Amino acid sequence: MRMRMTAPRAVAALGLGLVLTLTGCGANSSGGTAPASSAPSGGVKVGVILPETDTSARWEGFDKPMLDKAMRAAGLDPDIQNAQGDEQKFSTLADGMISSGVKVLVIASISSDGGSAVAAKAKAQGIPVIDYDRLNLGGTSDYYVSFDNEQVGALQGQGLAQALTGKQGAQVIQIEGAPTDNNATLFYNGQQSVLKPMYDSGQLKLVANQPIDKWDNQVGGTTFEQLLTGNGGKVDGVVAANDGLAGAIVTVLTKYGLNGQVAVTGQDATADGLQAILRGDQYMTVFKPIQEEADATAKLAAALSKGDTATADATATQTVDDPKGNRQVKSVLLTPQLITKDNVKVVTDAGYVKASEICVQTTQAACDTAGIK
Ligand code: BGC
């Protein structure tokens, strides 16, 4: 597909490449459930550190309230903080939690190195650590709770392949997550399990593959725009590693009049992502029921806070490989689900997002067709 540009726009885009205004992406507007309560539950103190707010709507919109609720229900008193993408802050928050006497530390780290350093400090104080969602490569955490992240990537690859069926030689740009997040590697590996054979056979053509530092949505958009203009404005499919990046990419596609004609993937089933799917601007997302992730984490943390490793081991019956630390980490790995326009209702039926968050003026007709209300 070739982008349509008016002449002055074309000149500006080709000359400057990087300059664009991104609106409505990055910090997504969606929210999950009710805000976290700050009332002390009188339970055992547990520290939770989330990595960022701007890379995905999930952390503050879903993980925080869901972890809070699940942990309180398990008799714990959670202190849930967000490091806002700042490694120093991540480390300082951990120090504060360790010295305040948390019995378990749950970390979704910004990078494996930062997370591993925190895990080592906690271990030195005898505090068990759970890696939440992101595994710290080379770390020492006792347990890991996440989704099957290679499967997440495979679903993205399958979604893209499905959207490009019959388009021989369709051109693909891949915009990936942060190189310091092991999940981004797993997503990529999963995508490649589907896409590489298609590139090798010539069914699809890979234009470029670009990881985005810190999952920065805005940088994802500008990087995509450069790659698009560098390819003469041609693209048929975009692997966007999550809905935040997809939103930034759709903004660029819209600027060039290409939105709705290019298949874009996503992940996290955010309200913004689901709206884009219903509008036809994004092809798919991956629904990861974070409630299950929160529940499993709360169960593990409750057991570990009592030193009950037998129950913890009975909960974390899977393992993942940490190739850097050369060890198998006891894990809970949950199942992700592919969402396209045909089954957005799965996400609203699960109560994960409300119909009112996704059925707006531009999507109402699609909501009516899908029976979402
Ligand atoms: C998570 C994704 C999220 C991304 C950016 C990954 O580690 O698994 O759900 O979209 O980080 O925050």
CSV table of C-alpha atoms and ligand atoms in Angstrom, one decimal:
chain,number,residue,atom,x,y,z
A,1,MET,CA,0.0,0.0,0.0
A,2,ARG,CA,1.3,3.5,-0.8
A,3,MET,CA,0.6,6.4,1.5
A,4,ARG,CA,-1.3,9.3,0.2
A,5,MET,CA,0.2,12.6,1.1
A,6,THR,CA,-0.6,16.1,0.1
A,7,ALA,CA,2.5,17.8,-1.4
A,8,PRO,CA,3.5,20.0,1.5
A,9,ARG,CA,3.0,17.2,3.9
A,10,ALA,CA,5.1,14.9,1.8
A,11,VAL,CA,7.9,17.4,1.7
A,12,ALA,CA,7.8,17.9,5.4
A,13,ALA,CA,7.6,14.2,6.1
A,14,LEU,CA,10.4,13.3,3.8
A,15,GLY,CA,12.6,16.2,4.8
A,16,LEU,CA,12.2,16.0,8.5
A,17,GLY,CA,11.2,12.4,8.9
A,18,LEU,CA,10.9,12.6,12.6
A,19,VAL,CA,8.5,15.5,13.1
A,20,LEU,CA,5.0,14.5,14.0
A,21,THR,CA,2.5,15.2,16.6
A,22,LEU,CA,1.2,12.3,18.5
A,23,THR,CA,-2.0,12.7,20.2
A,24,GLY,CA,-4.1,10.2,22.1
A,25,CYS,CA,-1.3,7.6,22.4
A,26,GLY,CA,1.2,6.8,25.1
A,27,ALA,CA,-0.6,7.3,28.3
A,28,ASN,CA,-3.8,5.5,27.5
A,29,SER,CA,-7.0,6.5,29.0
A,30,SER,CA,-8.5,3.1,29.8
A,31,GLY,CA,-9.0,1.9,33.3
A,32,GLY,CA,-9.8,-1.5,34.6
A,33,THR,CA,-11.7,-1.8,37.8
A,34,ALA,CA,-12.3,0.4,40.8
A,35,PRO,CA,-9.2,2.3,42.1
A,36,ALA,CA,-7.1,0.6,44.7
A,37,SER,CA,-8.3,1.1,48.3
A,38,SER,CA,-5.7,2.5,50.6
A,39,ALA,CA,-7.3,1.2,53.8
A,40,PRO,CA,-5.0,-1.1,55.7
A,41,SER,CA,-6.2,-4.6,55.9
A,42,GLY,CA,-4.3,-5.5,59.0
A,43,GLY,CA,-2.7,-8.3,57.1
A,44,VAL,CA,0.9,-9.2,56.4
A,45,LYS,CA,2.9,-6.5,54.7
A,46,VAL,CA,3.8,-7.1,51.1
A,47,GLY,CA,5.6,-4.7,48.7
A,48,VAL,CA,4.8,-4.5,45.0
A,49,ILE,CA,6.7,-2.4,42.5
A,50,LEU,CA,5.3,-1.8,39.1
A,51,PRO,CA,7.6,-0.6,36.3
A,52,GLU,CA,5.9,2.2,34.4
A,53,THR,CA,2.7,4.0,33.6
A,54,ASP,CA,3.2,5.3,30.1
A,55,THR,CA,4.2,2.1,28.3
A,56,SER,CA,0.8,0.4,28.7
A,57,ALA,CA,-2.5,1.3,30.3
A,58,ARG,CA,-2.4,-2.1,32.1
A,59,TRP,CA,-0.1,-1.3,35.0
A,60,GLU,CA,-2.2,1.4,36.7
A,61,GLY,CA,-5.5,0.5,35.1
A,62,PHE,CA,-5.5,-3.3,35.7
A,63,ASP,CA,-2.5,-4.6,37.6
A,64,LYS,CA,-2.6,-2.2,40.5
A,65,PRO,CA,-6.3,-2.4,41.4
A,66,MET,CA,-6.4,-6.2,40.7
A,67,LEU,CA,-3.3,-6.9,42.8
A,68,ASP,CA,-4.6,-4.8,45.6
A,69,LYS,CA,-7.9,-6.5,45.7
A,70,ALA,CA,-6.5,-10.0,45.4
A,71,MET,CA,-3.9,-9.5,48.0
A,72,ARG,CA,-6.3,-8.0,50.5
A,73,ALA,CA,-8.6,-11.0,49.9
A,74,ALA,CA,-5.6,-13.2,50.7
A,75,GLY,CA,-5.1,-11.5,54.0
A,76,LEU,CA,-2.2,-9.4,52.9
A,77,ASP,CA,-1.5,-5.7,53.4
A,78,PRO,CA,-0.1,-4.6,50.0
A,79,ASP,CA,2.0,-1.4,49.4
A,80,ILE,CA,1.8,-1.0,45.6
A,81,GLN,CA,4.1,1.6,44.0
A,82,ASN,CA,5.1,2.5,40.5
A,83,ALA,CA,8.7,3.3,39.5
A,84,GLN,CA,7.5,5.4,36.6
A,85,GLY,CA,10.2,4.0,34.3
A,86,ASP,CA,13.0,5.3,36.6
A,87,GLU,CA,15.6,2.7,37.6
A,88,GLN,CA,16.8,4.9,40.5
A,89,LYS,CA,13.2,5.2,41.8
A,90,PHE,CA,12.7,1.5,41.4
A,91,SER,CA,15.7,0.8,43.6
A,92,THR,CA,14.8,3.5,46.2
A,93,LEU,CA,11.2,2.1,46.4
A,94,ALA,CA,12.6,-1.4,47.0
A,95,ASP,CA,15.0,-0.1,49.7
A,96,GLY,CA,12.1,1.6,51.5
A,97,MET,CA,9.9,-1.5,51.3
A,98,ILE,CA,12.7,-3.8,52.6
A,99,SER,CA,13.4,-1.5,55.5
A,100,SER,CA,9.7,-1.2,56.3
A,101,GLY,CA,9.6,-4.9,57.0
A,102,VAL,CA,7.7,-6.3,54.0
A,103,LYS,CA,7.5,-10.1,54.2
A,104,VAL,CA,7.4,-10.6,50.5
A,105,LEU,CA,8.5,-8.4,47.6
A,106,VAL,CA,6.8,-8.6,44.2
A,107,ILE,CA,8.6,-6.8,41.3
A,108,ALA,CA,7.8,-6.1,37.7
A,109,SER,CA,11.1,-4.6,36.8
A,110,ILE,CA,12.2,-2.0,34.2
A,111,SER,CA,15.2,-4.1,33.3
A,112,SER,CA,16.6,-7.5,34.3
A,113,ASP,CA,19.7,-5.9,35.8
A,114,GLY,CA,17.7,-3.4,38.0
A,115,GLY,CA,15.3,-6.2,39.0
A,116,SER,CA,18.1,-8.6,39.8
A,117,ALA,CA,19.9,-6.1,42.0
A,118,VAL,CA,16.7,-5.5,44.0
A,119,ALA,CA,16.1,-9.2,44.3
A,120,ALA,CA,19.6,-9.8,45.6
A,121,LYS,CA,19.1,-7.1,48.3
A,122,ALA,CA,15.8,-8.7,49.4
A,123,LYS,CA,17.4,-12.1,49.5
A,124,ALA,CA,20.1,-10.9,51.7
A,125,GLN,CA,17.4,-9.8,54.2
A,126,GLY,CA,15.7,-13.2,53.8
A,127,ILE,CA,12.7,-11.7,52.0
A,128,PRO,CA,11.3,-14.0,49.2
A,129,VAL,CA,10.8,-12.3,45.8
A,130,ILE,CA,8.3,-12.9,43.1
A,131,ASP,CA,9.1,-11.7,39.6
A,132,TYR,CA,5.8,-10.3,38.3
A,133,ASP,CA,5.1,-10.5,34.6
A,134,ARG,CA,8.7,-9.8,33.6
A,135,LEU,CA,11.4,-12.4,34.4
A,136,ASN,CA,14.7,-10.9,35.6
A,137,LEU,CA,17.4,-12.8,33.6
A,138,GLY,CA,20.4,-13.7,35.7
A,139,GLY,CA,18.3,-12.9,38.9
A,140,THR,CA,17.6,-14.8,42.1
A,141,SER,CA,13.9,-14.4,42.5
A,142,ASP,CA,12.1,-17.4,44.0
A,143,TYR,CA,9.0,-17.5,41.7
A,144,TYR,CA,7.7,-16.0,38.5
A,145,VAL,CA,4.1,-15.3,37.6
A,146,SER,CA,3.3,-14.3,34.0
A,147,PHE,CA,1.6,-15.4,30.8
A,148,ASP,CA,3.0,-17.7,28.2
A,149,ASN,CA,4.8,-14.8,26.5
A,150,GLU,CA,6.1,-16.8,23.5
A,151,GLN,CA,2.5,-17.7,22.9
A,152,VAL,CA,1.6,-14.0,23.1
A,153,GLY,CA,4.0,-13.4,20.3
A,154,ALA,CA,2.8,-16.4,18.3
A,155,LEU,CA,-0.8,-15.0,18.5
A,156,GLN,CA,0.5,-11.6,17.2
A,157,GLY,CA,2.2,-13.5,14.3
A,158,GLN,CA,-0.9,-15.5,13.6
A,159,GLY,CA,-3.1,-12.4,13.7
A,160,LEU,CA,-0.9,-10.6,11.2
A,161,ALA,CA,-0.7,-13.7,8.9
A,162,GLN,CA,-4.5,-14.0,9.1
A,163,ALA,CA,-5.0,-10.3,8.2
A,164,LEU,CA,-2.6,-10.6,5.3
A,165,THR,CA,-3.9,-13.8,3.9
A,166,GLY,CA,-3.7,-13.9,0.1
A,167,LYS,CA,-1.5,-10.7,-0.1
A,168,GLN,CA,1.6,-12.3,-1.6
A,169,GLY,CA,4.7,-10.3,-0.8
A,170,ALA,CA,2.9,-8.1,1.7
A,171,GLN,CA,5.4,-5.7,3.3
A,172,VAL,CA,5.8,-5.8,7.1
A,173,ILE,CA,7.4,-3.5,9.7
A,174,GLN,CA,8.0,-4.9,13.2
A,175,ILE,CA,8.0,-2.4,16.1
A,176,GLU,CA,9.2,-4.4,19.2
A,177,GLY,CA,9.3,-3.7,22.9
A,178,ALA,CA,12.3,-2.8,25.1
A,179,PRO,CA,15.5,-4.9,24.7
A,180,THR,CA,15.9,-4.8,28.5
A,181,ASP,CA,12.5,-6.5,29.0
A,182,ASN,CA,12.8,-10.3,28.6
A,183,ASN,CA,9.2,-10.4,27.6
A,184,ALA,CA,10.0,-8.3,24.5
A,185,THR,CA,12.4,-11.0,23.4
A,186,LEU,CA,9.8,-13.7,24.1
A,187,PHE,CA,7.2,-11.8,22.1
A,188,TYR,CA,9.6,-11.5,19.2
A,189,ASN,CA,10.5,-15.2,19.3
A,190,GLY,CA,6.9,-16.1,19.3
A,191,GLN,CA,6.1,-13.8,16.4
A,192,GLN,CA,9.1,-15.2,14.4
A,193,SER,CA,7.9,-18.8,14.9
A,194,VAL,CA,5.0,-17.8,12.7
A,195,LEU,CA,6.5,-15.0,10.5
A,196,LYS,CA,10.0,-16.2,9.7
A,197,PRO,CA,8.9,-19.1,7.5
A,198,MET,CA,6.6,-16.7,5.7
A,199,TYR,CA,9.5,-14.2,5.1
A,200,ASP,CA,11.7,-17.1,4.0
A,201,SER,CA,9.2,-18.3,1.4
A,202,GLY,CA,8.5,-14.8,0.1
A,203,GLN,CA,4.9,-14.9,1.2
A,204,LEU,CA,5.6,-11.8,3.4
A,205,LYS,CA,8.5,-9.3,3.0
A,206,LEU,CA,10.2,-7.9,6.1
A,207,VAL,CA,11.0,-4.2,5.7
A,208,ALA,CA,12.5,-3.6,9.1
A,209,ASN,CA,12.5,-4.8,12.6
A,210,GLN,CA,13.1,-2.2,15.4
A,211,PRO,CA,13.1,-2.7,19.2
A,212,ILE,CA,12.0,0.4,21.1
A,213,ASP,CA,13.9,1.4,24.2
A,214,LYS,CA,11.8,1.5,27.3
A,215,TRP,CA,8.7,0.6,25.3
A,216,ASP,CA,8.4,4.4,24.7
A,217,ASN,CA,5.2,4.7,22.7
A,218,GLN,CA,6.1,8.1,21.2
A,219,VAL,CA,9.5,6.9,20.1
A,220,GLY,CA,7.7,3.9,18.6
A,221,GLY,CA,5.6,6.2,16.5
A,222,THR,CA,8.5,8.4,15.3
A,223,THR,CA,10.6,5.3,14.5
A,224,PHE,CA,7.7,3.8,12.6
A,225,GLU,CA,7.2,7.0,10.6
A,226,GLN,CA,10.9,7.0,9.6
A,227,LEU,CA,10.7,3.4,8.5
A,228,LEU,CA,7.5,4.1,6.5
A,229,THR,CA,8.8,7.1,4.7
A,230,GLY,CA,12.2,5.3,4.1
A,231,ASN,CA,10.2,2.6,2.4
A,232,GLY,CA,8.5,5.0,0.1
A,233,GLY,CA,5.4,5.0,2.2
A,234,LYS,CA,4.6,1.4,1.6
A,235,VAL,CA,3.5,-1.0,4.3
A,236,ASP,CA,0.8,-3.7,4.5
A,237,GLY,CA,1.2,-5.0,8.0
A,238,VAL,CA,2.8,-3.8,11.3
A,239,VAL,CA,3.7,-5.9,14.2
A,240,ALA,CA,3.3,-3.6,17.1
A,241,ALA,CA,4.3,-5.3,20.3
A,242,ASN,CA,1.5,-3.8,22.4
A,243,ASP,CA,-1.5,-1.6,22.2
A,244,GLY,CA,0.4,1.5,23.3
A,245,LEU,CA,2.8,1.2,20.4
A,246,ALA,CA,-0.1,0.3,18.1
A,247,GLY,CA,-1.8,3.5,19.1
A,248,ALA,CA,1.2,5.6,18.1
A,249,ILE,CA,1.5,3.7,14.8
A,250,VAL,CA,-2.1,4.2,14.0
A,251,THR,CA,-1.7,7.9,14.6
A,252,VAL,CA,1.1,7.9,12.0
A,253,LEU,CA,-0.9,5.8,9.6
A,254,THR,CA,-3.8,8.2,10.0
A,255,LYS,CA,-1.5,11.1,9.2
A,256,TYR,CA,-0.8,9.5,5.8
A,257,GLY,CA,-4.3,8.4,5.2
A,258,LEU,CA,-3.4,4.7,5.6
A,259,ASN,CA,-5.3,3.8,8.8
A,260,GLY,CA,-7.8,1.0,8.2
A,261,GLN,CA,-5.8,-0.3,5.2
A,262,VAL,CA,-2.8,-1.6,7.1
A,263,ALA,CA,-3.0,-4.6,9.5
A,264,VAL,CA,-1.7,-3.6,12.9
A,265,THR,CA,-1.2,-6.0,15.9
A,266,GLY,CA,-1.3,-5.2,19.6
A,267,GLN,CA,-1.4,-6.6,23.1
A,268,ASP,CA,-3.1,-5.9,26.4
A,269,ALA,CA,-6.7,-5.5,25.4
A,270,THR,CA,-6.7,-1.8,26.5
A,271,ALA,CA,-9.8,0.3,26.0
A,272,ASP,CA,-7.9,2.3,23.4
A,273,GLY,CA,-6.7,-0.8,21.6
A,274,LEU,CA,-10.2,-2.3,21.6
A,275,GLN,CA,-11.7,0.9,20.2
A,276,ALA,CA,-9.1,0.9,17.4
A,277,ILE,CA,-10.1,-2.7,16.6
A,278,LEU,CA,-13.7,-1.8,16.5
A,279,ARG,CA,-12.9,1.3,14.3
A,280,GLY,CA,-10.9,-1.0,12.0
A,281,ASP,CA,-7.6,0.8,12.6
A,282,GLN,CA,-6.0,-2.1,14.5
A,283,TYR,CA,-6.4,-5.8,13.5
A,284,MET,CA,-5.9,-7.6,16.8
A,285,THR,CA,-4.8,-7.4,20.4
A,286,VAL,CA,-3.9,-10.1,22.9
A,287,PHE,CA,-6.1,-10.4,26.0
A,288,LYS,CA,-4.2,-11.4,29.1
A,289,PRO,CA,-6.7,-11.7,31.9
A,290,ILE,CA,-4.6,-9.9,34.5
A,291,GLN,CA,-7.0,-10.9,37.3
A,292,GLU,CA,-5.6,-14.4,37.0
A,293,GLU,CA,-2.1,-13.1,37.2
A,294,ALA,CA,-3.0,-11.0,40.3
A,295,ASP,CA,-4.8,-13.9,41.9
A,296,ALA,CA,-1.9,-16.3,41.4
A,297,THR,CA,0.6,-13.7,42.7
A,298,ALA,CA,-1.5,-13.1,45.8
A,299,LYS,CA,-1.8,-16.8,46.5
A,300,LEU,CA,2.0,-17.3,46.2
A,301,ALA,CA,2.7,-14.2,48.3
A,302,ALA,CA,0.3,-15.3,51.0
A,303,ALA,CA,2.0,-18.7,51.2
A,304,LEU,CA,5.5,-17.3,51.1
A,305,SER,CA,4.7,-14.8,53.8
A,306,LYS,CA,4.1,-17.8,56.1
A,307,GLY,CA,7.1,-19.6,54.9
A,308,ASP,CA,4.9,-22.2,53.3
A,309,THR,CA,7.0,-23.1,50.3
A,310,ALA,CA,5.0,-26.4,49.8
A,311,THR,CA,1.9,-24.4,48.9
A,312,ALA,CA,3.9,-22.0,46.8
A,313,ASP,CA,5.5,-24.9,44.9
A,314,ALA,CA,2.1,-26.5,44.4
A,315,THR,CA,0.9,-23.2,42.9
A,316,ALA,CA,3.9,-22.6,40.7
A,317,THR,CA,4.0,-25.9,38.9
A,318,GLN,CA,5.6,-24.7,35.7
A,319,THR,CA,9.1,-23.6,35.0
A,320,VAL,CA,10.8,-21.1,32.7
A,321,ASP,CA,14.3,-21.1,31.6
A,322,ASP,CA,16.6,-18.3,32.6
A,323,PRO,CA,19.4,-18.7,30.1
A,324,LYS,CA,21.6,-16.0,31.7
A,325,GLY,CA,21.3,-17.4,35.2
A,326,ASN,CA,21.4,-20.9,33.9
A,327,ARG,CA,18.5,-22.0,36.0
A,328,GLN,CA,14.9,-23.0,35.8
A,329,VAL,CA,12.5,-20.7,37.7
A,330,LYS,CA,9.3,-22.0,39.3
A,331,SER,CA,6.5,-20.3,37.5
A,332,VAL,CA,2.8,-19.8,36.9
A,333,LEU,CA,2.3,-19.2,33.2
A,334,LEU,CA,-1.2,-18.2,32.2
A,335,THR,CA,-2.9,-18.4,28.8
A,336,PRO,CA,-3.3,-15.4,26.5
A,337,GLN,CA,-6.1,-15.1,24.0
A,338,LEU,CA,-6.2,-13.6,20.5
A,339,ILE,CA,-8.9,-10.8,20.1
A,340,THR,CA,-10.1,-9.5,16.7
A,341,LYS,CA,-13.2,-7.5,15.8
A,342,ASP,CA,-15.1,-10.8,15.9
A,343,ASN,CA,-14.6,-11.5,19.6
A,344,VAL,CA,-14.0,-8.2,21.4
A,345,LYS,CA,-17.1,-9.2,23.4
A,346,VAL,CA,-14.9,-11.8,25.2
A,347,VAL,CA,-13.1,-8.9,26.9
A,348,THR,CA,-16.3,-7.1,27.9
A,349,ASP,CA,-18.0,-10.3,29.0
A,350,ALA,CA,-15.0,-11.0,31.3
A,351,GLY,CA,-15.6,-7.6,32.9
A,352,TYR,CA,-12.1,-6.5,32.0
A,353,VAL,CA,-13.2,-3.4,30.2
A,354,LYS,CA,-16.7,-1.9,30.3
A,355,ALA,CA,-18.8,-1.5,27.1
A,356,SER,CA,-19.1,2.2,28.0
A,357,GLU,CA,-15.2,2.5,27.7
A,358,ILE,CA,-15.1,1.2,24.2
A,359,CYS,CA,-18.5,1.9,22.7
A,360,VAL,CA,-18.2,5.6,21.7
A,361,GLN,CA,-19.5,7.5,18.7
A,362,THR,CA,-16.9,6.1,16.3
A,363,THR,CA,-17.4,2.5,17.4
A,364,GLN,CA,-21.1,2.3,18.4
A,365,ALA,CA,-22.2,0.6,15.1
A,366,ALA,CA,-19.5,-2.0,15.5
A,367,CYS,CA,-20.5,-2.5,19.2
A,368,ASP,CA,-24.1,-3.0,18.1
A,369,THR,CA,-23.1,-5.6,15.4
A,370,ALA,CA,-21.0,-7.4,18.0
A,371,GLY,CA,-23.7,-7.3,20.6
A,372,ILE,CA,-21.5,-5.4,23.0
A,373,LYS,CA,-23.6,-3.3,25.5
B,1,BGC,C1,4.1,-6.6,29.4
B,1,BGC,C2,3.1,-6.1,28.4
B,1,BGC,C3,3.3,-4.6,28.4
B,1,BGC,C4,4.7,-4.1,28.1
B,1,BGC,C5,4.9,-2.6,28.2
B,1,BGC,C6,5.5,-6.2,29.0
B,1,BGC,O1,6.5,-6.7,29.8
B,1,BGC,O2,4.0,-8.1,29.4
B,1,BGC,O3,1.8,-6.4,28.9
B,1,BGC,O4,2.5,-4.0,27.3
B,1,BGC,O5,5.5,-4.8,29.1
B,1,BGC,O6,4.5,-2.2,29.5
